[in-house]
Every structure is written in C-alpha cells, then in structure tokens.
Amino acid sequence: MTAQSVSLAQLVQQGVDLYQAGDYKTAIELWQTALKTDQNNPTNAVIIRENLARAQQQLGQSDAAIAQWEQVTNHYRQTRNLQFLERSLTEQAQVYSSLGQSRKAIALLCGQESNRLQISNNLSCLPESALQLARTVTDNTGEAAALGSLGDAYRLRGDYQTAIVLLQSGLKLTTNPAYRMAALNNLGNAYSSLAQVSYRRAESANQRSDEPEAQRFKQIGLKDDSQALQYLQESLELAQSQKNLASELRSLISAIPAYYRTSANASATTVLQQATALLTQLPDRRDRVYAAIDLARLQQPVTIEQPLSRIDCLQSNLLPQAESLLRQAVTTAQRLQDRRAESFALGELGHLQTCRGDMAQALQLTQQARLAADQDLKAKDSLFLWEWQTGRILKAQGRNAEAIAAYQRSIATLETIRSDILSANRDLQFDFRETIEPIYRELVSLKLQQETPVSIQTKANNSTKSNQNFKAILGTIDSLKLAELQNYFGNDCVVVALNSGSQDAVSDRSAAVINTVILENQTAIILSLPDGQKKFALYNIKRQDLIDQINVFRRGLQSYGDFEGYNPQPAQQVYNWLIRPFADDLEQAQIKTLVFVQDGILRSIPMAALHDGRQFLIQQYAIATTPSLSLTDTKPFNRSHLRVLALGLTKEAIVDNQTFPALPNVRTELAGVEGKIPGSKQLLDEAFTSIGMQKELSQTVYPMIHLATHGKFGTDPDDTFIVTGNSQKLTLNELDHVIRGTTRNREPLELLTLTACETAVGDDRSSLGLAGVAIQAGARSALASLWSIDDAATAEVATEFYANLRDANLTKAQALQLAQKALIEKSLKNPQFSHPAYWSPFVLVGNWQ
C-alpha cells in the first residue's frame, strides 16, 4: 500500500468521524479533497460520492446530493453491481421524497404508480427499479428499504392505505434498527393522516346535521390516532435504545398532534417539553430546522374540531417560546446555507409578527423569506406561501394595489407547481382548503372591490379597464376550479384545460354564463353575456349563513309530498340572489340557455327549481352547469351514429354494509332509452359488471353510456361510486379506466348519464364529484341526479330526454328542459309528480350544446 493510498484512506475516515459527530460541512470538505486526490480509481470515487451525497442531504443540499447519487448509480449500472445499484436508487428516491417530489421517488423505486389492489397482491415493479432489483438479488434488507421508501412516497401523495401496506411489508423483512425506526415512524404518520381524513369526514357529516355519521367517523379517527401512537411509541423506544437522537426527536414531534386530538393533553405537553429539550442536542442539520418550526407551531393545542391552520395565530402567551424556536431555526438554516429551510423559518417568523400586529417587521421578514426561496430554484413550494403572506400583510395595511400584485405572483408561482402539489395534496400537511384555496378567493375579493355591483350602478360600466379586470377575475375563478378538481380526484392527467379563452370561448350566442363566488363574508354573482358584457351582484352574507339557507332550500326540495305542501319561498330567495338582478339584461339579450359555473354549496342545488314567484326557472331557460368553461368542449353535439350502451340495476344490492333498494322501473327506463335511440344495447343486472362493460365498449363504439343504478357522490373520491349489477362498487376513477382504456384513439364520449345517484345534502366537497363527473369519465357531457328519486319519474324524464336528443334543432340543455317541462305539465293532471323533487334533481354537466 502506497503512502498516497494510506493518506487517502485516512482522509476518508476522518470525514466519516466528523460526519458521525455531526460536523457535516467539514466532512464534505475532506471528502471533496479526497475525491480530487484520487481521480483514477472509480471504486474509491463511488464510495466517496455516496458519503458526500448523504452529508449534502443532511445540510439540505439536495441538488448536489442527487447529482452525486446519479453518478453513483451510473457506476453500479456499468459494473452490474445490482445490490449496490438498488440501494443507491433507494437513497436517491429518499432525496426526492424530502423535496416533495414523490412521483420521481416512485419512478426510481418501482417504475410505476400502482393501485391498492395490485399492491395487496404482491406489487409488480419494472426490472430496473430499486424494489425489483432487490428481489432479483434476494437482498431482504434492500427490499425492506425500498418498500419503506416507496410507502413513504405514497404517504406523501396522500394514499395512506397503500403506504401502510407497503410499510408493513417492509417491516416483516428486516430487523435492521435504522430501517425499522424509519418505517415505524412513517406508519405512525400514515395512521395520523388517516385519522385526520376521518375527522374531516366527521366535520362534513356535521355540516349535513348527520350526528350518527359524524360520531362514526370521529371514532374511526380516534382509533387511527391510537394506532399511530402505538407505532410512534415503538419507533421512539427503538431510537432511544440505539441512541439515535434525530429519530427520537422525529417520533416525539409526530406524536404530539395525536396526543392533542385524543385529549391526552398532559401527555402532549410532556412530549412537547421532551422534544424541545432534545432539539438543542442535535447537530446543525436540515431536520433540526424543520423540527424547530414544527415545535413552534405545536405550542398551540389542537383539537379534532379545531385543527391549527397555517394562518391561525398562537395564543399570545405562547408567542415568546415559538419565537425563540423560530429564531433558532433561522440561525441553523443560515449556518447550513440551506436557502429552502431558511425560507420556511423566516416566513413562519414573519407570520408570528403579524400575529403580534407588527406589520412592518412581518413584511420585512416575509420579504427575506421570499428572497431566500427565490435563490433556491427548488423552493417554489415556499415561495408561493410568502407571496401570499406578503399580500395579506399589504391588504391589512390598506395597500390594495400592491396586495393584488403579491397575490397574482403567488398564484403564478403556484400554477407552475400545481400538478406536483395538488395531486399529492391529499396529504393533509398541505391542506388545500387552508393553504391554496384562500389565495384565489382573497385575490377575487380584492379585485371585485374595484367594480360596482348592478344593484347600485347608475349606468353600465363597460370600460376596457373594467372588462379586463372581470376577465382576470374570471380567469382566477377558473384556475381555482381546476385546482379544486385536481385536488379532489388526485389526478391531474384528466384535468386539462380545453379553452384558453374561458368565458370568451362560448360559441353559443343565445347562452349566458353565471359564475358564483362564495367568499368568507360575501357572495358574488357574475354574469357574462354573449356580447362580452360583464355585470355582477354582491351580497353581504356570511359563508355559513349562505350554507344554512341553501340547505333549507335543498331539504325542502327533497321533502316529498303534494305541491300544496311545498314552500317555494327558499327557491324565490335564491332566485332573487342569482337571477333577478340580471333579469332585464337576460331578456334584452334574448338568452335561451343559462350556464352556471357554481361555487361551493351552490353546486348541490338544482337551478331548475329556482322560482320567480310565477314559474320555475326551467320553464323560462334551458339550464346547464359546468365546473369550468376552460374544461368544457363547447362544440355542438354530433348526432351522427347515435347509439347508447344502457346499463342498469333492478335488484336490491348491499355495498359496504349499506343496503340499496331495488329499482323495478329501471327495466322500463332502459327499454325507453333503447326504443328512442336505435342500435342501442342493454346490460341488465348480472350482465352489468365492470368486465361486461369493458368488453362491450371494446367491441362497439358507443357515443353515449346510460347508467341506471344507485350511486353516491362523497367527500372523498373513494366514497364516490356507482353500484354494478353484481353488487360491486365502481369508483369514478375506475369508471374512467374502463371508458378510456377501451375507447382510446376514438372520439371522446359524447354523453354519460347517471340516474338514481345522490350527492350528500350540505356537503359542498361531495358535489365536486358531480361537478367533475364528465371530465373524470372522459365525456363531453354528463346528465346526473343530485338525489335519488322515484324511478318511475326517472324513467319518464330519461325517455323524453333521449327522444328530444334526436332533434338536431335542440341542444342537450334544451332536450333536458323539454323533458322536465313535460313532467311539470303532466303533474297538473297527475298530482303524483307535482312536487319539484321529482323533476328538478337532473342536472346537465359540461357541454350543453
């Protein structure tokens, strides 16, 4: 052995010693020197690069770490050292996960995203992926590490059930303490996130005044929190036995929210104190910065009913301790030169100053946070937060023009990373309703302040500046709708804008568009006329008061009885808000069709049932709704080769322990549809399965699919499904796979009809499923019901609708209008259908032409 190699070995070992002592910066300097010393030995170089990558990751130098891992993996590919290749791929994936880029992590670990069923039946990955390579060389420890890392990537994407399956599978393969600590901690976090999902469902049930359902979900959440605490305690004990301070601190911090929610406040306080004391013992590293930020926020106890949002303020007596922790975080991040971590620390410190009312200091710190984020190209996920925070501070100072500019910068930044954030955003650490949605709504509120509502206009305001402002407002609303759907379905692939012009893309000169925007203390209604005119009405009504009034309207509609027992007053109130301010404008413009782009709770009610004191709105206008005009293909209906695949369920079914009653009139409904559209085909009861549907669609082109079966639109896409003839549930995501997978390279589905479906009363999130049903299923239009009604009335409306569709002079919206009006007129002679509950729940979603 030469003197040079001895010197090199000593240099590397000194770096290892420094790394283990927490002096990552000096260790990196020694290893970089070693790398330059021996440039001709690839074997030595790859070992040094592995060490460098791990140390750079500890300091938050993620780009440098990824670059090192790429060189390491290239070396192992060339030398066909498969065991070292799969382990280095796993570590590279962990870096991507730490940056929130879970898709890239999954690609390295498995090569593909897989659904829960595939995972539970032994996940199959691509040959060159880390997991498959570990299996190829029978490396149990490597396989455990890959499964654990893959589970954590799925956890970050919000797929907690899949994460749990993967993490538990990895635990069974190894006794290695380091891997077990990480897997146990991630399992605890996955169950903690599951608990939060259940608490959100309980909150939704409370909104609907469904106390039993709210209690059921609350108990499920408490059970998941209890399971989370068990895993985190096991992780903590293992970390303590290994004297691993970083893992010990991670387990303690992860446990605090669950302790709060399970009312173990004494335990939460004790754990908080332990974690705070332990923080000072950690060396300078990235996770110390984020631990300090977490501990600052966790000073405030949280409850199931009142989780702490990003913009909430801590109690005043807790601010000094929180400030001390955040200043530690800033100092540590600056010593590490970790711009991304520094950005989060400075931004949180700026928020703390807003809570104190020191807006000048808050603005200065927030601008420093923006600058730090801007200098790290990977830190856009913090940059948009600090642009938003800047906007809030400027708004509080009355500097509205500057605030608007800050909000616009925030949204512009958010738009560039929305795909990564929102499809992974079922992870509640990045809660959509608290962290993303308010940015759009607050910007709209500020811009609306520049306009004059119709109720107090002295003359029409159609200046170029005003029209441009309204165009920007509608563009912001449209972006919010896209973001909502992307977040709801967790799939950005199907949420792609078709029309860049939004409201200006409408080719139907007899259609007017009505946008609704629900703000915290106001509701705005914006009318867009075919000639480009924009008008709006503004009501000072609190969001919760609006929700309560809309629910009164919806419940009244669903209370079956004769017409004399129906109270039209709530329908008149909603008409007065949405239509009456614009009645003269609609008449002068000779409008025949109203297209609603609804917001929040307004998506859960049928516009057809609005009442002007003399007649229902559907008796005057054809009506359609769309989640977003930019997502709507507005080309007219192509009536050549009309054909319907009609599927239905007549028998009672039990799904998820819920009984769905028989629908005897479905047979009549399908026969009526088939009779009106020649060339159509039925699949009834046992023939109506996912496989049967797939087979039929692969053999014949059907522009229209009619599903006469029970369905539910729930708070979560997993709760949004239809019931098939073999008593199985088919989610909208699965329906999408069936339709797109068998009709690829053909025209999009023209129409998807879903009768006997139901959207939960009072749950504005469940109505997102209905709003996006056409988009998610790859259809230009969808006809669906807001609630399940008498199937005899459904059969009449459906049969009449399809008969009207054959008339080339009628749009889809007009075909539905005539079918609904026919039932209204029939009810004058037959009191059986006199109540609007029988005809009003049918809504046309998407393309109305």
Coordinates of N, CA, C and O in Angstrom, one line a residue, residues 707-776:
L707 N -76.3 4.9 -17.3 CA -76.1 4.0 -16.1 C -77.3 4.3 -15.2 O -77.4 5.3 -14.5
A708 N -78.3 3.3 -15.1 CA -79.4 3.5 -14.3 C -79.2 2.6 -13.1 O -79.6 1.4 -13.0
T709 N -78.6 3.2 -12.1 CA -78.2 2.4 -10.9 C -78.0 3.4 -9.7 O -77.8 4.6 -9.9
H710 N -77.9 2.9 -8.5 CA -77.6 3.7 -7.4 C -76.1 4.2 -7.5 O -75.2 3.5 -8.0
G711 N -75.9 5.4 -7.0 CA -74.6 6.0 -7.0 C -74.5 7.0 -5.9 O -75.5 7.6 -5.4
K712 N -73.3 7.3 -5.4 CA -73.1 8.3 -4.4 C -71.9 9.2 -4.8 O -70.9 8.7 -5.3
F713 N -72.1 10.5 -4.5 CA -71.0 11.4 -4.6 C -70.6 11.8 -3.2 O -71.4 12.4 -2.5
G714 N -69.4 11.5 -2.8 CA -68.9 11.7 -1.4 C -67.8 12.7 -1.3 O -67.3 13.3 -2.3
T715 N -67.4 12.9 0.0 CA -66.4 13.9 0.3 C -65.1 13.5 -0.3 O -64.3 14.4 -0.7
D716 N -64.8 12.2 -0.5 CA -63.6 11.7 -1.0 C -63.9 10.9 -2.2 O -64.9 10.3 -2.3
P717 N -63.0 10.9 -3.3 CA -63.3 10.1 -4.5 C -63.5 8.6 -4.2 O -64.3 8.0 -4.9
D718 N -62.9 8.1 -3.1 CA -63.2 6.7 -2.8 C -64.6 6.5 -2.3 O -65.2 5.4 -2.3
D719 N -65.3 7.6 -1.9 CA -66.7 7.5 -1.5 C -67.6 7.9 -2.6 O -68.8 8.0 -2.4
T720 N -67.1 8.1 -3.8 CA -67.9 8.4 -5.0 C -67.9 7.2 -5.9 O -66.9 6.9 -6.5
F721 N -69.1 6.6 -6.1 CA -69.1 5.4 -6.8 C -70.5 5.1 -7.3 O -71.5 5.7 -6.9
I722 N -70.6 4.1 -8.3 CA -71.9 3.6 -8.7 C -71.9 2.1 -8.3 O -70.9 1.5 -8.2
V723 N -73.1 1.6 -8.2 CA -73.3 0.2 -7.9 C -73.6 -0.7 -9.1 O -74.5 -0.3 -9.9
T724 N -72.7 -1.7 -9.3 CA -72.9 -2.5 -10.5 C -73.9 -3.7 -10.2 O -74.3 -3.9 -9.1
G725 N -74.2 -4.4 -11.3 CA -75.2 -5.5 -11.2 C -74.8 -6.6 -10.3 O -75.6 -7.4 -9.8
N726 N -73.5 -6.8 -10.0 CA -73.0 -7.9 -9.1 C -72.7 -7.4 -7.7 O -71.9 -7.9 -7.0
S727 N -73.4 -6.2 -7.4 CA -73.3 -5.6 -6.0 C -71.9 -5.2 -5.7 O -71.4 -5.3 -4.6
Q728 N -71.1 -4.8 -6.7 CA -69.8 -4.2 -6.5 C -69.9 -2.7 -6.7 O -70.8 -2.2 -7.4
K729 N -68.9 -2.0 -6.1 CA -68.9 -0.5 -6.4 C -67.8 -0.2 -7.4 O -66.8 -0.8 -7.4
L730 N -68.2 0.7 -8.2 CA -67.2 1.2 -9.3 C -67.0 2.7 -9.1 O -67.9 3.5 -9.2
T731 N -65.8 3.0 -8.6 CA -65.5 4.5 -8.4 C -65.4 5.2 -9.7 O -65.2 4.6 -10.8
L732 N -65.4 6.5 -9.6 CA -65.3 7.3 -10.8 C -63.9 7.1 -11.5 O -63.8 7.1 -12.7
N733 N -62.9 7.0 -10.6 CA -61.5 6.7 -11.2 C -61.5 5.4 -11.9 O -60.9 5.3 -13.0
E734 N -62.2 4.4 -11.4 CA -62.2 3.1 -12.0 C -63.1 3.1 -13.3 O -62.8 2.5 -14.3
L735 N -64.2 3.9 -13.2 CA -65.0 4.1 -14.4 C -64.2 4.7 -15.5 O -64.3 4.4 -16.7
D736 N -63.4 5.7 -15.1 CA -62.5 6.4 -16.1 C -61.6 5.4 -16.8 O -61.4 5.4 -18.0
H737 N -61.0 4.4 -16.0 CA -60.1 3.4 -16.6 C -60.9 2.5 -17.6 O -60.4 2.2 -18.6
V738 N -62.1 2.2 -17.2 CA -62.9 1.3 -18.1 C -63.2 2.0 -19.4 O -63.1 1.4 -20.5
I739 N -63.7 3.3 -19.3 CA -64.1 4.0 -20.5 C -62.9 4.4 -21.4 O -62.8 4.1 -22.6
R740 N -61.9 5.0 -20.8 CA -60.7 5.5 -21.6 C -59.9 4.3 -22.1 O -59.3 4.3 -23.1
G741 N -59.8 3.2 -21.2 CA -59.0 2.1 -21.6 C -59.5 1.3 -22.7 O -58.8 0.6 -23.4
T742 N -60.8 1.4 -23.0 CA -61.4 0.6 -24.1 C -61.8 1.5 -25.3 O -62.2 1.0 -26.3
T743 N -61.8 2.8 -25.1 CA -62.2 3.7 -26.2 C -61.1 4.6 -26.7 O -61.3 5.7 -27.2
R744 N -59.8 4.2 -26.4 CA -58.7 5.1 -26.8 C -58.6 5.2 -28.3 O -59.1 4.4 -29.1
N745 N -58.1 6.4 -28.8 CA -57.9 6.7 -30.2 C -59.3 6.9 -30.9 O -59.4 6.9 -32.1
R746 N -60.3 7.1 -30.1 CA -61.6 7.4 -30.7 C -62.1 8.8 -30.1 O -61.5 9.4 -29.3
E747 N -63.2 9.2 -30.6 CA -63.8 10.5 -30.2 C -64.1 10.4 -28.7 O -64.5 9.3 -28.2
P748 N -64.1 11.5 -27.9 CA -64.5 11.4 -26.5 C -66.0 11.0 -26.4 O -66.8 11.2 -27.3
L749 N -66.3 10.4 -25.3 CA -67.7 10.0 -25.0 C -68.5 11.3 -25.1 O -68.2 12.3 -24.5
E750 N -69.6 11.2 -25.8 CA -70.5 12.4 -26.0 C -71.3 12.7 -24.8 O -71.4 13.8 -24.3
L751 N -71.8 11.6 -24.1 CA -72.7 11.8 -23.0 C -72.7 10.6 -22.1 O -72.7 9.4 -22.5
L752 N -72.5 10.9 -20.8 CA -72.6 9.9 -19.7 C -73.8 10.3 -18.8 O -73.9 11.4 -18.3
T753 N -74.8 9.3 -18.7 CA -76.0 9.6 -17.9 C -75.9 8.7 -16.7 O -75.7 7.5 -16.8
L754 N -76.1 9.3 -15.5 CA -76.1 8.6 -14.2 C -77.5 8.9 -13.5 O -77.6 10.0 -13.0
T755 N -78.4 8.0 -13.5 CA -79.6 8.3 -12.8 C -79.6 7.5 -11.5 O -78.8 6.6 -11.3
A756 N -80.4 7.9 -10.6 CA -80.5 7.3 -9.2 C -79.3 7.6 -8.4 O -79.0 6.8 -7.5
C757 N -78.5 8.6 -8.7 CA -77.4 9.0 -7.9 C -77.8 10.0 -6.8 O -78.8 10.6 -6.9
E758 N -76.8 10.2 -5.9 CA -77.1 11.1 -4.8 C -75.9 11.8 -4.3 O -74.8 11.2 -4.2
T759 N -76.0 13.2 -4.2 CA -75.0 14.0 -3.6 C -75.4 14.4 -2.2 O -76.5 14.8 -2.0
A760 N -74.5 14.2 -1.2 CA -74.9 14.5 0.1 C -75.4 15.9 0.4 O -74.8 16.9 -0.1
V761 N -76.5 16.0 1.1 CA -77.0 17.4 1.4 C -76.0 18.1 2.3 O -75.5 17.6 3.2
G762 N -75.8 19.4 1.9 CA -75.0 20.3 2.7 C -73.5 20.0 2.7 O -72.7 20.6 3.4
D763 N -73.0 19.2 1.8 CA -71.6 18.8 1.7 C -71.1 19.4 0.4 O -71.2 18.8 -0.6
D764 N -70.4 20.6 0.5 CA -70.0 21.2 -0.8 C -68.8 20.5 -1.4 O -68.6 20.6 -2.6
R765 N -68.1 19.7 -0.6 CA -67.0 18.9 -1.3 C -67.5 17.7 -2.0 O -67.0 17.4 -3.1
S766 N -68.5 17.1 -1.5 CA -69.0 15.9 -2.3 C -69.6 16.3 -3.6 O -69.6 15.5 -4.6
S767 N -70.1 17.5 -3.7 CA -70.6 18.0 -5.0 C -69.5 18.2 -6.1 O -69.8 18.3 -7.2
L768 N -68.2 18.2 -5.6 CA -67.1 18.2 -6.6 C -67.1 17.0 -7.5 O -66.8 17.0 -8.6
G769 N -67.5 15.8 -6.9 CA -67.6 14.6 -7.7 C -68.6 14.7 -8.8 O -68.3 14.3 -9.9
L770 N -69.8 15.3 -8.5 CA -70.8 15.6 -9.5 C -70.3 16.6 -10.5 O -70.4 16.4 -11.7
A771 N -69.7 17.7 -10.0 CA -69.2 18.7 -10.9 C -68.2 18.2 -11.9 O -68.1 18.6 -13.1
G772 N -67.3 17.2 -11.5 CA -66.3 16.8 -12.4 C -66.5 15.4 -13.0 O -65.6 14.8 -13.6
V773 N -67.8 14.9 -12.9 CA -68.0 13.6 -13.4 C -67.8 13.4 -14.9 O -67.2 12.4 -15.3
A774 N -68.2 14.4 -15.7 CA -68.0 14.3 -17.1 C -66.5 14.3 -17.4 O -66.0 13.5 -18.2
I775 N -65.7 15.2 -16.8 CA -64.3 15.3 -17.0 C -63.6 14.0 -16.6 O -62.8 13.5 -17.4
Q776 N -63.9 13.5 -15.4 CA -63.2 12.3 -14.9 C -63.5 11.1 -15.8 O -62.7 10.2 -15.9

